[in-house]
C-alpha cells in the first residue's frame, strides 16, 4: 500500500474565495445545480449551503458578530473526511465504497445502485446523491490525479494554503506546529479536529485546525460509526421476538382456543 | 445537540415507509401462521393458510418497493452479487446486506408455504407432491417463521445502524418495529379472515387475544423507545410529536386496546374497527419515525430541525 495521503485544512487562513469549490467542480466535471440558475441562500455569503452529490467542496461562512463592528468570520472549506474507520464503507451493501491504496475512501459509481445507506451512515453528512448519475457521490481526494502524481485540484487551487495536501504523518506534524504557534499567540480556542489517530473513527485523513468548538462549524464533537448500535439493536429485536413468541404461545395455543370457545359459549374462562 | 443531528437525510420516504409497513405485515403474518400451525388446532388451518398467502404477497410487493426506491433499480442485484467479481455479496455486519438476503429467503419460504396451502385447498394442482407432506410443512413453517421474525425486526435495526437522528439514538427501534409488525399482521389477518367464511370464530378470537396482548407490549416498547431517545426526542417537539401521541399511541394502540379489553363499547363491530385502527397506527408509526428524522439536516453550519 502506498503512503496514506490526505488534507490538512487550516481554517484560520481561509479567505472564503471558493477557488477550491470551483476547481473541484471543474476537474471532476460536476454539473451545476438547477441548470446553472443563480441560487442565493439569502442569509449569508455562503450560497452553496451544503455538500452534495454535485458539490464535493463547500466553503462554510460562519458569522460571529455581537454588533456590526465587533465580531469575526470563520471560514472553513468542508470536504469528505476520508475517515480511517469509515461509516459509509461499513453500511454499503453493494461493496461500491472502497478504501484505496492511499488510505482514502472512494465510491465506485459503476457499482453503486443508489440505495443511500451511505448517506445515512456518514457521521458528517458528506455524501449525497448525484441526480445525473443516480449514484451516491462525494470527494475522491482526486484519486485520478493522485494516481499520476498530481495533487488534488482543490489544494492546488487554494491561494492561501488553507488546504494542504500530503502524507498524513507530515500533515500532522505541520498541524501541530501551527497549533502551538496560534496558542502561543493567545488563540486559546485553537484545536485540531480529527488529527488524533486514537480519536473517534480512528482519525480523519482530512482533518482541520479550528478556532471554536466543532459544533460551531457544523461538525459533530464525537463522530461515531453506525455499527455501534448493531449489537444493542439486535439484542433488542431478539428480546422483542422472544416476547412475541411468548405472547403467541399463551394466546394461540390449543388450550387457549378451548378457553375462548368456552367463553363464547357463555362459560367463564379457566384461570 | 446530539451528534446525529450533524448529518444528511438519505431521502428514505414513501416507498420505504410502505416497505416497512408491508414487509412487517408479511413477516408478522408468517410467524403468526407458524405459531398457529404448531400450537393450534386443525380448525385453525384456514387462518394459517391465509397467513402464508399474505406473507407471500407481502414479500413480493416488498421486493418491488425496494427496487423501485433505488436510484438505479436495474442494479438491484448488486445487493446479492458483487457486480465486478461475480461473487456473492454478503456483509454480516450490514443490516441492508443481511436484509436483502433475508427478504429473498423469506420470499422463497413464503412462496413454498403459499404453494403448499394452495395445494391443500386445491386452488392449484401443479407443483411437486411433497409440498403437502406434514414434514415439509413443518420445516417450511419453522424456517419461514424464523425468517418472518427477522423480516419484521431487521428494518428497525437497519435504521439504528446509521448516524441519523431518532433512528441511531435508541436501541429500541428493532424491537418496536417487530412488535408493531406482529400487531399489524394480526389485525390484517383478522380483517381478511372475517371476509373468508372458512375461518371459525375460535381462530378469530385467538387472533384478537394475540393482538390485544401485543398492543400492551407495543405500548411498553414505544415508551421505552421515547425514553431511550434522550436529547434526540426534541425532534418530536413538532407536528411529528402530535402525530406520534395522538395517531400512533392514542388511536393506534390505546383505543384498540381499550376496545379489546371491553372498555369501549360505542361501535357495533368493534373487532373490525380495532383492527383498522391498529393498521393505521402501525403505518403512522413508520411515517413518524422516518419523516421526523428526514426533516433534520444541515444548512451551512446550522442544524435545521422540524
XYZ file of C-alpha atoms in Angstrom:
577
model
C 0.000 0.000 0.000
C 1.199 3.484 -0.863
C 1.675 6.112 1.818
C -1.523 7.395 3.469
C -2.381 10.764 1.943
C -4.850 13.418 2.938
C -5.735 17.033 3.615
C -4.905 19.362 6.492
C -7.260 22.350 6.358
C -6.110 25.343 8.386
C -9.349 27.310 8.702
C -7.540 30.352 10.139
C -6.071 31.268 6.755
C -9.175 30.534 4.639
C -10.378 33.764 2.972
C -13.598 32.329 1.547
C -12.591 32.786 -2.096
C -14.195 29.442 -3.079
C -11.412 28.667 -5.551
C -11.440 25.121 -4.110
C -15.146 24.722 -4.897
C -14.620 25.907 -8.463
C -11.512 23.784 -9.029
C -13.299 20.702 -7.677
C -16.343 21.250 -9.860
C -14.172 21.927 -12.872
C -11.795 18.962 -12.574
C -14.484 16.456 -11.663
C -16.906 17.836 -14.272
C -19.666 18.149 -11.700
C -22.935 19.598 -13.001
C -24.355 22.901 -11.818
C -27.413 22.948 -9.576
C -30.783 23.847 -11.044
C -29.359 24.021 -14.568
C -26.984 26.818 -13.609
C -29.683 29.196 -12.331
C -28.175 31.510 -9.656
C -29.409 30.492 -6.204
C -28.975 32.729 -3.172
C -29.222 31.387 0.354
C -30.460 34.807 1.464
C -28.736 34.843 4.836
C -25.018 34.551 4.131
C -22.293 34.868 1.528
C -22.478 31.073 1.556
C -24.775 30.289 -1.353
C -23.579 26.719 -1.801
C -25.117 25.908 1.617
C -24.045 22.267 1.834
C -22.003 19.446 0.394
C -23.931 17.348 -2.094
C -23.570 14.776 -4.833
C -22.610 17.559 -7.208
C -20.663 19.768 -4.761
C -17.768 17.917 -3.199
C -16.141 21.027 -1.698
C -18.098 23.614 0.271
C -16.758 26.748 1.934
C -18.743 27.425 5.089
C -19.163 31.031 6.254
C -19.837 31.411 9.971
C -20.609 34.906 11.213
C -19.897 35.607 14.892
C -20.888 39.233 15.422
C -22.136 40.949 18.589
C -22.565 44.209 16.673
C -21.743 45.399 13.133
C -18.252 46.395 14.287
C -17.425 43.656 16.773
C -17.054 40.106 15.591
C -15.311 37.732 13.260
C -15.828 35.492 10.277
C -14.979 31.829 10.466
C -14.460 30.166 7.110
C -13.921 26.526 6.527
C -13.575 24.560 3.315
C -15.504 21.379 4.076
C -14.989 18.069 2.302
C -15.189 14.301 2.835
C -13.110 13.419 5.908
C -11.821 10.120 4.451
C -12.291 8.509 7.880
C -9.751 5.845 8.834
C -12.745 3.785 10.009
C -15.411 4.826 7.525
C -19.097 4.525 8.404
C -20.040 4.624 4.721
C -17.895 1.571 3.925
C -19.439 -0.233 6.893
C -23.043 0.151 5.755
C -22.657 -0.047 1.953
C -24.490 -3.261 0.912
C -23.035 -3.489 -2.603
C -19.311 -3.076 -1.928
C -19.356 0.098 -4.030
C -17.346 2.061 -1.450
C -13.708 1.077 -1.205
C -10.533 2.111 0.577
C -7.787 2.958 -1.876
C -4.055 2.359 -1.714
C -3.725 5.978 -0.466
C -5.975 5.159 2.560
C -8.702 7.342 1.084
C -12.364 6.423 0.593
C -13.862 6.275 -2.912
C -17.357 5.429 -4.197
C -17.309 3.337 -7.388
C -20.102 4.900 -9.403
C -20.457 1.872 -11.674
C -21.222 -0.374 -8.689
C -23.440 1.923 -6.573
C -27.167 1.284 -7.038
C -28.419 4.355 -5.211
C -29.744 2.713 -2.036
C -28.480 5.684 0.010
C -27.387 3.685 3.060
C -24.038 5.515 2.988
C -25.784 8.888 3.241
C -27.442 7.789 6.473
C -24.254 6.141 7.724
C -21.865 9.071 7.255
C -21.322 10.828 10.619
C -20.534 14.131 8.870
C -23.360 14.476 6.334
C -20.877 14.455 3.467
C -22.374 12.016 0.960
C -25.399 12.762 -1.193
C -26.986 11.649 -4.440
C -25.807 12.916 -7.799
C -29.039 13.291 -9.788
C -27.197 12.909 -13.094
C -25.512 9.575 -12.376
C -28.225 8.314 -9.994
C -25.489 7.222 -7.588
C -24.131 8.454 -4.272
C -21.083 10.633 -4.747
C -18.519 12.615 -2.792
C -14.893 13.772 -2.883
C -12.495 11.113 -4.161
C -9.482 13.127 -2.963
C -8.839 13.321 -6.717
C -7.952 9.652 -6.940
C -7.337 10.021 -10.664
C -4.878 12.887 -10.134
C -3.090 11.142 -7.277
C -2.637 8.093 -9.466
C -0.409 10.111 -11.790
C 1.409 12.032 -9.069
C -0.671 15.211 -9.140
C -2.117 16.871 -6.067
C -5.912 17.254 -5.782
C -7.474 20.140 -7.684
C -8.771 21.965 -4.582
C -5.467 22.147 -2.704
C -3.685 23.054 -5.929
C -6.065 25.982 -6.407
C -6.072 27.217 -2.791
C -4.288 30.600 -2.833
C -3.547 30.741 0.929
C -2.570 27.126 1.561
C -5.557 26.760 3.849
C -5.944 23.345 2.189
C -2.686 21.430 2.373
C -2.224 18.044 0.732
C 0.403 15.460 1.552
C 1.354 12.364 3.540
C -0.762 12.192 6.718
C 2.198 11.940 9.104
C 3.799 15.044 7.582
C 0.489 16.934 7.697
C 0.035 16.049 11.380
C 3.471 17.489 12.175
C 2.650 20.691 10.293
C -0.722 20.954 12.042
C 0.847 20.512 15.490
C 3.406 23.255 14.761
C 0.691 25.626 13.566
C -1.474 24.830 16.615
C 1.387 25.625 19.003
C 2.076 28.854 17.101
C -1.533 30.014 17.437
C -1.758 29.058 21.089
C 1.476 30.903 21.855
C -0.104 33.968 20.235
C -3.046 33.765 22.644
C -5.623 31.964 20.460
C -6.584 29.551 23.218
C -9.616 28.239 21.330
C -7.421 26.765 18.597
C -7.764 22.986 18.355
C -7.149 20.186 15.890
C -10.186 18.227 14.749
C -9.674 14.673 13.552
C -5.859 14.679 13.695
C -5.619 12.142 16.533
C -5.299 8.586 15.162
C -6.576 7.326 18.526
C -9.610 9.633 18.354
C -13.129 8.992 17.042
C -13.400 6.820 13.898
C -9.672 6.179 14.025
C -8.839 9.722 12.999
C -9.595 11.593 9.801
C -7.407 11.652 6.719
C -8.871 15.081 6.074
C -8.506 16.952 9.354
C -8.885 20.555 10.477
C -7.478 23.335 12.595
C -10.455 25.103 14.189
C -10.678 28.175 16.414
C -14.012 27.328 18.030
C -15.967 24.268 19.094
C -16.671 21.757 16.283
C -20.425 22.267 16.574
C -19.966 25.936 15.592
C -18.623 24.697 12.262
C -21.467 22.196 11.893
C -19.260 19.247 12.851
C -20.153 16.526 15.387
C -17.997 16.646 18.515
C -17.722 12.851 18.736
C -18.372 11.278 15.318
C -19.289 7.628 15.619
C -19.554 4.532 13.482
C -23.062 3.284 12.591
C -22.107 -0.201 13.782
C -22.028 0.983 17.398
C -25.768 0.232 17.523
C -25.685 -3.154 15.793
C -25.321 -5.348 18.890
C -27.704 -3.414 21.145
C -30.391 -3.108 18.467
C -30.068 -6.788 17.519
C -30.373 -7.811 21.163
C -33.429 -5.540 21.490
C -35.033 -7.158 18.444
C -34.266 -10.647 19.704
C -35.847 -9.864 23.064
C -38.846 -8.439 21.194
C -39.086 -11.641 19.135
C -38.886 -13.757 22.298
C -41.650 -11.725 23.953
C -43.831 -12.031 20.855
C -43.168 -15.765 20.773
C -44.248 -15.976 24.408
C -47.407 -13.945 23.711
C -48.155 -16.286 20.813
C -47.510 -19.312 22.976
C -50.008 -18.100 25.560
C -52.719 -16.800 23.225
C -52.579 -19.031 20.136
C -52.089 -22.496 21.609
C -54.801 -25.118 21.651
C -55.763 -24.792 25.327
C -56.269 -21.091 24.829
C -58.628 -21.858 21.977
C -60.669 -24.039 24.261
C -60.916 -21.215 26.776
C -62.041 -18.760 24.111
C -64.608 -21.227 22.834
C -65.862 -21.785 26.343
C -66.089 -18.040 26.931
C -68.060 -17.653 23.707
C -70.453 -20.329 24.832
C -71.084 -18.251 27.969
C -68.873 -20.026 30.499
C -66.139 -18.248 32.459
C -62.628 -18.802 31.072
C -60.454 -21.029 33.199
C -57.632 -19.324 35.049
C -27.122 18.774 20.424
C -26.713 15.046 19.637
C -24.005 14.231 17.091
C -26.595 12.521 14.893
C -28.059 15.936 14.041
C -24.950 16.911 12.009
C -25.776 14.510 9.179
C -27.655 14.382 5.880
C -31.044 12.653 5.385
C -30.955 9.707 2.945
C -34.345 10.568 1.459
C -35.924 7.311 2.575
C -39.538 8.289 2.199
C -42.816 6.797 0.946
C -41.523 3.688 -0.863
C -39.502 2.760 2.207
C -42.360 3.601 4.586
C -44.630 1.310 2.541
C -41.960 -1.401 2.528
C -41.502 -1.224 6.303
C -45.288 -1.468 6.743
C -45.992 -4.216 4.200
C -42.801 -6.138 4.965
C -43.705 -6.054 8.647
C -47.179 -7.422 7.931
C -45.679 -10.137 5.711
C -43.142 -11.233 8.329
C -45.671 -10.990 11.141
C -48.297 -12.960 9.213
C -45.856 -15.801 8.637
C -44.765 -16.116 12.228
C -48.365 -15.926 13.467
C -49.231 -18.636 10.931
C -46.277 -20.690 12.160
C -47.333 -20.389 15.801
C -50.917 -21.295 14.882
C -49.698 -24.248 12.809
C -47.501 -25.580 15.590
C -49.734 -24.764 18.569
C -53.248 -24.603 17.198
C -55.978 -26.965 16.123
C -56.895 -28.316 12.672
C -59.698 -25.765 12.521
C -57.058 -23.014 12.635
C -55.755 -24.153 9.235
C -57.740 -21.553 7.229
C -56.036 -18.757 9.171
C -52.647 -20.483 8.801
C -53.135 -20.644 5.039
C -54.276 -17.032 4.971
C -51.114 -16.047 6.845
C -48.982 -17.785 4.229
C -50.784 -16.060 1.359
C -50.408 -12.631 2.993
C -46.721 -13.355 3.673
C -46.033 -14.349 0.076
C -47.860 -11.406 -1.491
C -46.234 -9.076 1.041
C -42.765 -10.446 0.254
C -43.224 -9.914 -3.479
C -44.567 -6.396 -3.009
C -41.725 -5.630 -0.548
C -39.105 -6.637 -3.070
C -40.705 -4.479 -5.751
C -40.921 -1.479 -3.407
C -37.241 -1.773 -2.534
C -36.249 -1.999 -6.190
C -38.400 0.982 -7.141
C -36.786 3.042 -4.371
C -33.278 2.529 -5.762
C -31.971 5.371 -7.915
C -30.501 2.714 -10.235
C -33.191 0.000 -9.965
C -31.683 -2.259 -12.625
C -28.680 -2.653 -10.359
C -30.783 -4.211 -7.562
C -28.837 -7.448 -7.970
C -25.678 -5.683 -6.771
C -27.117 -6.286 -3.276
C -26.691 -10.032 -3.785
C -23.799 -10.448 -6.226
C -20.589 -8.437 -6.495
C -21.006 -6.768 -9.847
C -17.286 -6.703 -10.673
C -16.278 -10.187 -9.465
C -19.459 -12.250 -9.717
C -19.012 -13.482 -6.144
C -21.814 -13.466 -3.612
C -22.249 -10.116 -1.865
C -22.880 -10.605 1.835
C -21.796 -8.418 4.751
C -22.926 -9.874 8.077
C -22.345 -6.537 9.846
C -24.503 -4.556 7.396
C -28.264 -4.827 8.051
C -29.161 -3.857 4.486
C -26.992 -6.663 3.104
C -28.334 -9.226 5.568
C -31.845 -7.894 4.957
C -31.557 -8.329 1.199
C -30.722 -11.996 1.651
C -33.307 -12.318 4.424
C -36.077 -10.942 2.204
C -35.047 -13.211 -0.667
C -35.076 -16.309 1.532
C -38.289 -15.216 3.245
C -39.924 -14.791 -0.153
C -38.774 -18.292 -1.112
C -40.203 -19.904 2.016
C -43.360 -17.798 1.886
C -43.779 -18.969 -1.723
C -43.340 -22.610 -0.745
C -45.775 -22.212 2.158
C -48.320 -20.476 -0.078
C -47.946 -23.200 -2.703
C -48.471 -25.858 -0.053
C -51.539 -24.015 1.233
C -52.933 -23.594 -2.281
C -52.438 -27.312 -2.980
C -54.154 -28.156 0.306
C -57.148 -26.046 -0.713
C -56.945 -27.430 -4.238
C -56.618 -23.930 -5.638
C -53.692 -25.206 -7.716
C -52.888 -28.688 -8.913
C -49.287 -28.240 -10.019
C -46.045 -28.457 -8.122
C -44.247 -31.411 -6.515
C -46.297 -33.733 -4.333
C -44.018 -33.431 -1.321
C -45.191 -29.850 -0.649
C -48.303 -31.184 1.052
C -46.489 -33.635 3.313
C -46.509 -32.965 7.029
C -42.717 -32.975 7.355
C -42.265 -30.445 4.556
C -44.924 -28.175 6.008
C -43.323 -28.270 9.446
C -39.847 -27.438 8.124
C -41.203 -24.593 5.978
C -43.271 -23.285 8.890
C -40.316 -23.232 11.304
C -37.699 -21.782 8.913
C -40.168 -19.317 7.404
C -41.357 -18.305 10.863
C -37.805 -17.517 11.961
C -37.269 -15.537 8.742
C -40.591 -13.792 9.405
C -39.365 -12.669 12.824
C -36.182 -11.464 11.131
C -38.001 -9.527 8.394
C -40.282 -7.906 10.955
C -37.420 -6.670 13.114
C -34.376 -6.060 10.933
C -35.834 -2.893 9.422
C -35.617 -1.196 12.805
C -32.058 -2.471 13.259
C -31.216 -1.117 9.800
C -32.389 2.340 10.849
C -30.434 2.103 14.108
C -27.217 1.216 12.285
C -26.933 4.689 10.763
C -25.936 8.083 12.092
C -29.330 9.740 11.729
C -31.381 11.475 14.441
C -34.003 9.338 16.214
C -33.005 6.179 14.295
C -29.488 5.899 15.715
C -30.353 7.382 19.095
C -32.296 4.427 20.519
C -31.616 0.670 20.555
C -35.374 0.026 20.785
C -36.348 0.559 17.155
C -35.783 -3.049 16.059
C -37.911 -4.389 18.898
C -40.585 -1.734 18.363
C -40.893 -2.460 14.634
C -41.031 -6.204 15.290
C -43.795 -5.862 17.876
C -45.676 -3.440 15.623
C -45.313 -5.934 12.767
C -46.947 -8.567 14.974
C -49.886 -6.322 15.862
C -50.472 -5.100 12.286
C -50.185 -8.652 10.928
C -52.735 -9.933 13.436
C -55.030 -7.040 12.508
C -54.636 -7.819 8.792
C -55.437 -11.490 9.364
C -58.490 -10.585 11.460
C -59.836 -8.315 8.722
C -59.145 -10.788 5.904
C -60.317 -13.850 7.822
C -63.647 -12.219 8.577
C -64.172 -11.802 4.851
C -63.492 -15.513 4.304
C -66.214 -17.747 5.577
C -63.724 -20.565 6.216
C -62.181 -19.013 9.341
C -64.023 -20.021 12.506
C -64.779 -17.743 15.418
C -62.361 -19.518 17.749
C -59.446 -18.756 15.424
C -60.549 -15.135 15.191
C -60.822 -14.971 18.966
C -57.275 -16.246 19.320
C -56.000 -13.624 16.870
C -57.854 -10.872 18.735
C -56.398 -12.118 22.019
C -52.908 -12.180 20.490
C -53.362 -8.656 19.129
C -54.610 -7.361 22.475
C -51.537 -8.528 24.369
C -49.241 -7.431 21.549
C -50.648 -3.917 21.881
C -49.797 -3.959 25.600
C -46.202 -4.940 24.772
C -46.093 -2.334 21.986
C -47.181 0.380 24.410
C -44.337 -0.547 26.753
C -41.870 -0.666 23.834
C -42.873 2.736 22.468
C -42.486 4.347 25.904
C -39.048 2.710 26.249
C -38.178 3.978 22.752
C -39.067 7.554 23.668
C -37.165 7.392 26.972
C -34.013 5.995 25.355
C -34.029 8.729 22.696
C -32.735 11.209 25.255
C -31.972 14.639 23.781
C -32.914 13.445 20.287
C -36.552 13.342 21.409
C -36.612 17.100 20.728
C -37.458 16.149 17.129
C -40.900 15.267 18.444
C -41.493 18.767 19.800
C -43.234 19.351 16.476
C -46.174 18.138 14.440
C -44.488 14.710 14.408
C -44.828 14.507 18.191
C -48.538 15.283 17.928
C -48.948 12.579 15.285
C -46.992 10.128 17.442
C -49.009 10.743 20.595
C -52.457 11.138 19.014
C -52.210 8.926 15.931
C -49.812 6.154 16.895
C -50.207 5.841 20.674
C -53.744 7.163 21.173
C -55.675 5.975 18.132
C -53.358 3.147 17.069
C -52.623 1.438 20.386
C -54.631 2.703 23.384
C -58.049 2.902 21.671
C -57.976 -0.573 20.048
C -56.568 -1.955 23.293
C -59.467 -0.406 25.203
C -61.838 -1.986 22.674
C -60.165 -5.354 23.115
C -60.490 -5.092 26.876
C -64.178 -4.182 26.533
C -63.741 -0.692 27.953
C -65.129 0.951 24.821
C -68.496 -0.317 23.596
C -69.589 2.518 21.360
C -69.187 0.764 17.991
C -71.134 -2.305 16.945
C -68.336 -4.020 15.004
C -65.501 -3.405 17.436
C -63.059 -6.103 16.192
C -63.090 -4.620 12.679
C -62.772 -1.091 13.998
C -59.945 -2.105 16.351
C -58.056 -3.932 13.595
C -58.405 -0.922 11.296
C -57.044 1.384 13.985
C -54.110 -0.948 14.647
C -53.215 -0.906 10.942
C -53.464 2.874 10.809
C -51.291 3.194 13.930
C -48.657 0.821 12.560
C -48.465 2.776 9.327
C -48.260 6.107 11.149
C -45.503 4.740 13.403
C -43.342 4.222 10.346
C -44.357 7.563 8.822
C -43.456 9.429 12.015
C -40.204 7.526 12.575
C -38.890 8.082 9.066
C -40.151 11.532 8.179
C -39.356 13.180 11.524
C -35.720 12.194 11.087
C -35.713 13.081 7.392
C -36.512 16.694 8.244
C -33.303 17.180 10.256
C -30.471 18.455 8.080
C -27.537 20.837 7.940
C -27.673 24.156 6.100
C -24.331 25.948 6.141
C -23.125 25.283 9.673
C -26.604 25.278 11.239
C -28.739 22.268 12.082
C -32.322 22.571 10.856
C -34.934 20.647 12.867
C -38.671 20.228 12.272
